[in-house]
CSV table of C-alpha atoms in Angstrom, one decimal:
chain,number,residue,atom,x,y,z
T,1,UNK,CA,80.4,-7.4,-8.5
T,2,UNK,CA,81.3,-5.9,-5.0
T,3,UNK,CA,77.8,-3.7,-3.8
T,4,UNK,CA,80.9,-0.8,-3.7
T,5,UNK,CA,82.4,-0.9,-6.7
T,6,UNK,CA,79.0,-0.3,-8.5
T,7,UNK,CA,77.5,1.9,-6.2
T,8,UNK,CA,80.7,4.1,-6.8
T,9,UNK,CA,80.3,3.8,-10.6
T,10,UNK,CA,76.0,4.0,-10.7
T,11,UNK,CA,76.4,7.2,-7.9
T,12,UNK,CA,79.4,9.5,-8.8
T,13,UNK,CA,78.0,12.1,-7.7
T,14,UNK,CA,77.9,10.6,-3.8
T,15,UNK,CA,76.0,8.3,-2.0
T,16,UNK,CA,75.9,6.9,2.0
T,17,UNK,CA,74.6,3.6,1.1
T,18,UNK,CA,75.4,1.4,4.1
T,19,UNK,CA,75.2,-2.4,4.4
T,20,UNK,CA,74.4,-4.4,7.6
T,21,UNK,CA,73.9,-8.2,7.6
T,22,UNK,CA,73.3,-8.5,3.6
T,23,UNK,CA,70.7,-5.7,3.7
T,24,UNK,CA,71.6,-2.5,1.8
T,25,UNK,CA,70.3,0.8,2.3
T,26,UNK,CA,71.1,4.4,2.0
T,27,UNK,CA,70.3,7.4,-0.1
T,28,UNK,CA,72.5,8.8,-3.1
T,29,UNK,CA,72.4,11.6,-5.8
T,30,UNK,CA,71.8,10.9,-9.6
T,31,UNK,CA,72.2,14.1,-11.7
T,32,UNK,CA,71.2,16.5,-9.3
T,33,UNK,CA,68.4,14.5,-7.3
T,34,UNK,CA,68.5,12.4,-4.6
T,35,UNK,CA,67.0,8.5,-4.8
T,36,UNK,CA,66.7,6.4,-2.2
T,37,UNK,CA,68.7,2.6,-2.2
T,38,UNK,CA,67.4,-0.5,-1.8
T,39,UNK,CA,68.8,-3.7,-2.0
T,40,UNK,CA,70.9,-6.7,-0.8
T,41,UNK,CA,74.3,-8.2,-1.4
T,42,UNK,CA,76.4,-11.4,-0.9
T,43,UNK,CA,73.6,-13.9,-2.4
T,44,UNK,CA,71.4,-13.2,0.3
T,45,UNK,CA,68.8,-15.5,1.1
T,46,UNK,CA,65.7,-13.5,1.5
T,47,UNK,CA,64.1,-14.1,5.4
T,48,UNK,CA,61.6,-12.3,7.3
T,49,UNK,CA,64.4,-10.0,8.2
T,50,UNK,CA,65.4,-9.1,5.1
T,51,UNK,CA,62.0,-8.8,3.3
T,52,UNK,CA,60.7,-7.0,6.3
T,53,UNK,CA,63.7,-4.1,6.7
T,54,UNK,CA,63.1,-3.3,2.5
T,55,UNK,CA,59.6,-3.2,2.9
T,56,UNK,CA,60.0,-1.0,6.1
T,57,UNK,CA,63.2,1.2,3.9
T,58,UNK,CA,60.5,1.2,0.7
T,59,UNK,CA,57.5,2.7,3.4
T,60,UNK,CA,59.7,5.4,4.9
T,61,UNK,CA,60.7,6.4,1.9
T,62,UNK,CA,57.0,6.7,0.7
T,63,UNK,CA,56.5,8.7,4.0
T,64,UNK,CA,59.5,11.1,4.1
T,65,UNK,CA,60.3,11.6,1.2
T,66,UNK,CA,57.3,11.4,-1.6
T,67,UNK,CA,58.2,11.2,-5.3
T,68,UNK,CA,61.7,10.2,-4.7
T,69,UNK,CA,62.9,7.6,-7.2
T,70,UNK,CA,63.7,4.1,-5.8
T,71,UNK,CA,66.7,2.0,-6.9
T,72,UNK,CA,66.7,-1.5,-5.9
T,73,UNK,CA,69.8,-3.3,-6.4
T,74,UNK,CA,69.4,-7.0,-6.3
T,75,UNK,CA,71.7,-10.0,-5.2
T,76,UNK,CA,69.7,-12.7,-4.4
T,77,UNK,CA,69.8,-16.3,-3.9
T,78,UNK,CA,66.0,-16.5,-3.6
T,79,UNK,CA,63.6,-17.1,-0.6
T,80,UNK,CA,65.8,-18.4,2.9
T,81,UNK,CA,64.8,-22.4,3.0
T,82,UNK,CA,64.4,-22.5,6.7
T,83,UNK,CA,61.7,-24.2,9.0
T,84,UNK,CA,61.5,-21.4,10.8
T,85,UNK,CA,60.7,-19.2,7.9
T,86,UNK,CA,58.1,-21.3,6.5
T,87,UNK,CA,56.4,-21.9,9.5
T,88,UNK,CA,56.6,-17.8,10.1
T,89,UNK,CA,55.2,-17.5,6.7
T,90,UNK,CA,58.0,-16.2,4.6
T,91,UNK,CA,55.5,-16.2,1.9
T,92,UNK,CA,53.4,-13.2,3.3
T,93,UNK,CA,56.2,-11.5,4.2
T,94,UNK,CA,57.5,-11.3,0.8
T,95,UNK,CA,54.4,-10.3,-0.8
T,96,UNK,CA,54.2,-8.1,2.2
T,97,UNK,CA,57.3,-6.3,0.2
T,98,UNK,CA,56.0,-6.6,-3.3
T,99,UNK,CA,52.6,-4.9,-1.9
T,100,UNK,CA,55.0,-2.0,-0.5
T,101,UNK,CA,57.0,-1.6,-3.9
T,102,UNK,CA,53.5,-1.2,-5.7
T,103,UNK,CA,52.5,1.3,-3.1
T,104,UNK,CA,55.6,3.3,-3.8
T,105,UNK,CA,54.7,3.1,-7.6
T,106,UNK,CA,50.8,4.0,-7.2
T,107,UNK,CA,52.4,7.0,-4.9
T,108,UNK,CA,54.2,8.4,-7.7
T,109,UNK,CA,57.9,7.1,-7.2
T,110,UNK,CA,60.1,6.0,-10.2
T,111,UNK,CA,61.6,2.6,-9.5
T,112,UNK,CA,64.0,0.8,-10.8
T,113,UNK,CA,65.6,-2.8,-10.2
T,114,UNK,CA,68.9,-3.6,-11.4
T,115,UNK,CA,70.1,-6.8,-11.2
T,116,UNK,CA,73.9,-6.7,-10.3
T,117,UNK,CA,75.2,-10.1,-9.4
T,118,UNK,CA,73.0,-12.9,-8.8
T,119,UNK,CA,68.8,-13.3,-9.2
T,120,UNK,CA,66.9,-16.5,-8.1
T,121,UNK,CA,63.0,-17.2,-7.6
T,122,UNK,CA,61.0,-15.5,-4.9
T,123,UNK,CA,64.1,-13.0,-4.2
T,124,UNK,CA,64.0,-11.4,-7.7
T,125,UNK,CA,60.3,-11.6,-8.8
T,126,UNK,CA,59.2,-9.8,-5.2
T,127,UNK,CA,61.8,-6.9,-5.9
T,128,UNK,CA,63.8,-6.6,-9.0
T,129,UNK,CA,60.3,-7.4,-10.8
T,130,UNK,CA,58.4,-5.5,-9.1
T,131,UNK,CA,60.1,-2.5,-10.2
T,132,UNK,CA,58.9,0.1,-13.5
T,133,UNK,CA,61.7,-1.7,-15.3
T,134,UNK,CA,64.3,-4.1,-14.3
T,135,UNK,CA,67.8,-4.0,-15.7
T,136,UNK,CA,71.1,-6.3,-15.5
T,137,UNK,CA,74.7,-6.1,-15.8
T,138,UNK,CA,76.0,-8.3,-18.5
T,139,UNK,CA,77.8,-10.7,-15.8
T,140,UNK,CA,74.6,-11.2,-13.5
T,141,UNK,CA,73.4,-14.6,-12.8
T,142,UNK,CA,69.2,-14.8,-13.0
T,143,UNK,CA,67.5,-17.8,-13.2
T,144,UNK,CA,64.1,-19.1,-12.0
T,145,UNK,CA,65.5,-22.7,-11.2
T,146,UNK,CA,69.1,-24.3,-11.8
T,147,UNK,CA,68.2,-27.2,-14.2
T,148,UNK,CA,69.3,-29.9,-12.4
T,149,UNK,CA,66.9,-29.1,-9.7
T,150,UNK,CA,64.5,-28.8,-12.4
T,151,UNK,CA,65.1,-32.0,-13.4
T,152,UNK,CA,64.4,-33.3,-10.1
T,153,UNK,CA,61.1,-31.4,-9.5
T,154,UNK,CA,59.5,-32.0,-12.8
T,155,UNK,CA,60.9,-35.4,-13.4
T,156,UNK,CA,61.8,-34.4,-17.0
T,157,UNK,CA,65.2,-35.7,-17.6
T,158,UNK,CA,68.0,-33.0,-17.7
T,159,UNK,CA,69.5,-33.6,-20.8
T,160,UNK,CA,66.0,-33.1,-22.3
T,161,UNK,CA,65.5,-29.7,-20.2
T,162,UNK,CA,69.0,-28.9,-21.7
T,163,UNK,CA,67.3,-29.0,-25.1
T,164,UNK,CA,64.9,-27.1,-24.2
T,165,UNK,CA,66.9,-24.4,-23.5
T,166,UNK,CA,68.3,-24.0,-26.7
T,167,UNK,CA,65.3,-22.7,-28.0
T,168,UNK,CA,62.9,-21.6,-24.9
T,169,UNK,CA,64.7,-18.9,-22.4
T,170,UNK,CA,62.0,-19.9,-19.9
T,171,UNK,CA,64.4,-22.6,-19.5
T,172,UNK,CA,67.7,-20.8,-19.7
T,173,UNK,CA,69.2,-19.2,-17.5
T,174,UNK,CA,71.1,-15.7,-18.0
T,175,UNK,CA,70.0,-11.8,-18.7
T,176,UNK,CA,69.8,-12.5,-22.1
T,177,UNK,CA,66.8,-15.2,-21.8
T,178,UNK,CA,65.0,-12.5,-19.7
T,179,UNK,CA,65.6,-9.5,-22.1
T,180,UNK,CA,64.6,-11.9,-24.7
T,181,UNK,CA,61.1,-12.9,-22.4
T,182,UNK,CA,60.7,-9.0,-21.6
T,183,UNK,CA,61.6,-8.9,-17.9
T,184,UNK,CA,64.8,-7.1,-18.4
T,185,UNK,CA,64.3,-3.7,-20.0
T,186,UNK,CA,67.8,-3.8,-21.3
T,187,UNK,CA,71.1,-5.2,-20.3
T,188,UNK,CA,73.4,-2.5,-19.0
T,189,UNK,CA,77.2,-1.9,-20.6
T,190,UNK,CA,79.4,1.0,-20.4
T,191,UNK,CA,78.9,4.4,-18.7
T,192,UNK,CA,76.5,3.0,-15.6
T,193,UNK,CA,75.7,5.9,-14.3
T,194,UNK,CA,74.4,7.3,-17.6
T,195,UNK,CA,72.4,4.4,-17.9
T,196,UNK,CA,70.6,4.7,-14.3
T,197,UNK,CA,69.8,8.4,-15.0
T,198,UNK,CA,68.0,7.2,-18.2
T,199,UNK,CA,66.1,5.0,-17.2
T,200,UNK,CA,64.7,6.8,-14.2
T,201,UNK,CA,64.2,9.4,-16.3
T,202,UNK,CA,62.4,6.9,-18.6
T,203,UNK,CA,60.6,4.9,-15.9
T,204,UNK,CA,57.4,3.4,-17.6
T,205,UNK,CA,54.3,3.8,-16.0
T,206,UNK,CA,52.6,1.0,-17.4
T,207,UNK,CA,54.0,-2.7,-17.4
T,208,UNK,CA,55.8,-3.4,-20.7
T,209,UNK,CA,56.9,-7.2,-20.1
T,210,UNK,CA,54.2,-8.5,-22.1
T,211,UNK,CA,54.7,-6.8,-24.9
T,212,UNK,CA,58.2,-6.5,-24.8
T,213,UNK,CA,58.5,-10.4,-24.7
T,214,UNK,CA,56.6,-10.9,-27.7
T,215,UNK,CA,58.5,-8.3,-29.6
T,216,UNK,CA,61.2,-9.9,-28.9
T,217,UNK,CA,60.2,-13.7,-29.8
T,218,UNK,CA,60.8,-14.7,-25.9
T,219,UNK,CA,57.5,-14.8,-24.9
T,220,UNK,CA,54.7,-15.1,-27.5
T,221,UNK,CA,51.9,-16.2,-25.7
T,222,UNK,CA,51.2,-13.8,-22.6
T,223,UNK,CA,50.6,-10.5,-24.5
T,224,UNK,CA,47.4,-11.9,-27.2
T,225,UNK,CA,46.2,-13.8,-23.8
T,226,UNK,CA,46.1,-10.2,-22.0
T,227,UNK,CA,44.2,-8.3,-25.2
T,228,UNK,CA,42.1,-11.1,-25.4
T,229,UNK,CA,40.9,-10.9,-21.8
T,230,UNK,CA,40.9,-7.0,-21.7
T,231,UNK,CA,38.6,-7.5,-25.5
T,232,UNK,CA,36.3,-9.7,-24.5
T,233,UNK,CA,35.7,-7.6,-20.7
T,234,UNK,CA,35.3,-4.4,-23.2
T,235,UNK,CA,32.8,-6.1,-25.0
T,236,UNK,CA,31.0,-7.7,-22.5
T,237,UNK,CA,30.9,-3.8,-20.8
T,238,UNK,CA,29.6,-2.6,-24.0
């Protein structure tokens, strides 16, 4: 979807969202308040320049304007696969940005990810993830890895990885795998502005991924692992 078209249909009451070289930014006005916007467009691959100006937009926002809810909106092909990225450490500057989005959280801001057109690797998990609660359109693309590249990583063959699919959504790609595995809060039809209002409304302060995925049969391992480990630090305390 064109970064326009929804930020006309998430922000009808106005917004001055600008874009310059992938990067969006900008403020805008859901139902009375003003949030701040995040994000990135066109499949970006995420550089140092782009991980650095959200970090820097997430900061100033912290600094100017505490409280303010925080919308990210993510298109993303993943981390930029350039020499000159890796050898500048495009790792650190990525976690760099996922450190300021916690910051912004621990500050007292609402945030939000939605996930409007595409999702990949390192892109997504340092922003859209990083949010209270991550949402999708029904049309978005997220995966973690395309399976053919899969395929040629982990040496399994593809038509096995295929299989797997079927019945694992850590295989498959789509929103519906990640609602299903708890790292979408919901997938988003309908009125979208409504549905933005919600759920910063409804931002949860504690991370529901966990939980969510085993409710939902997508992920059945990570949440007994977690109250095993904070059970057996309890008792150990005690």
């Amino acid at each position: 979807m064109d970064w326009k078209i929804l930020a006309d249909a998430l922000f009808p009451g106005g917004h001055d969202i600008v874009e310059h070289e992938q990067f969006l930014n900008g403020s805008a006005r859901v139902e009375g308040q003003d949030v701040s916007v995040i994000g990135t467009t066109g499949h970006a691959p995420i550089g140092v320049e782009i991980a650095l100006a959200q970090a820097k937009a997430v900061l100033a926002t912290v600094r100017s304007h505490p409280g303010r809810p925080i919308v990210l909106l993510v298109d993303t092909q993943g981390q930029r696969l350039r020499h000159r990225d890796e050898m500048l450490g495009i790792n650190s500057y990525m976690a760099h940005l996922g450190k300021c989005i916690d910051l912004a959280r621990h500050m007292g801001h609402r945030i939000v990810g939605l996930v409007y057109d595409q999702a990949l690797s390192g892109g997504f998990i340092t922003s859209g993830l990083m949010a209270d609660a991550c949402y999708a359109l029904p049309d978005a693309t997220i995966r973690v890895m395309g399976l053919p590249a899969m395929a040629r990583i982990t040496k399994v063959p593809e038509e096995k990885l295929v299989e797997l699919a079927r019945s694992n959504p850590v295989f498959a790609p789509g929103p519906e795998n990640y609602l299903r595995m708890g790292g979408l809060q919901a997938i988003w039809e309908g009125d979208l502005a409504a549905h933005l209002a919600h759920a910063i409304d409804n931002a949860p302060r504690e991370d529901q991924r966990s939980a969510l995925g085993l409710l939902r049969g997508g992920r059945k391992a990570a949440q007994p692992v977690i109250e095993a480990i904070i059970g057996g630090s309890n008792a150990r305390a005690a």
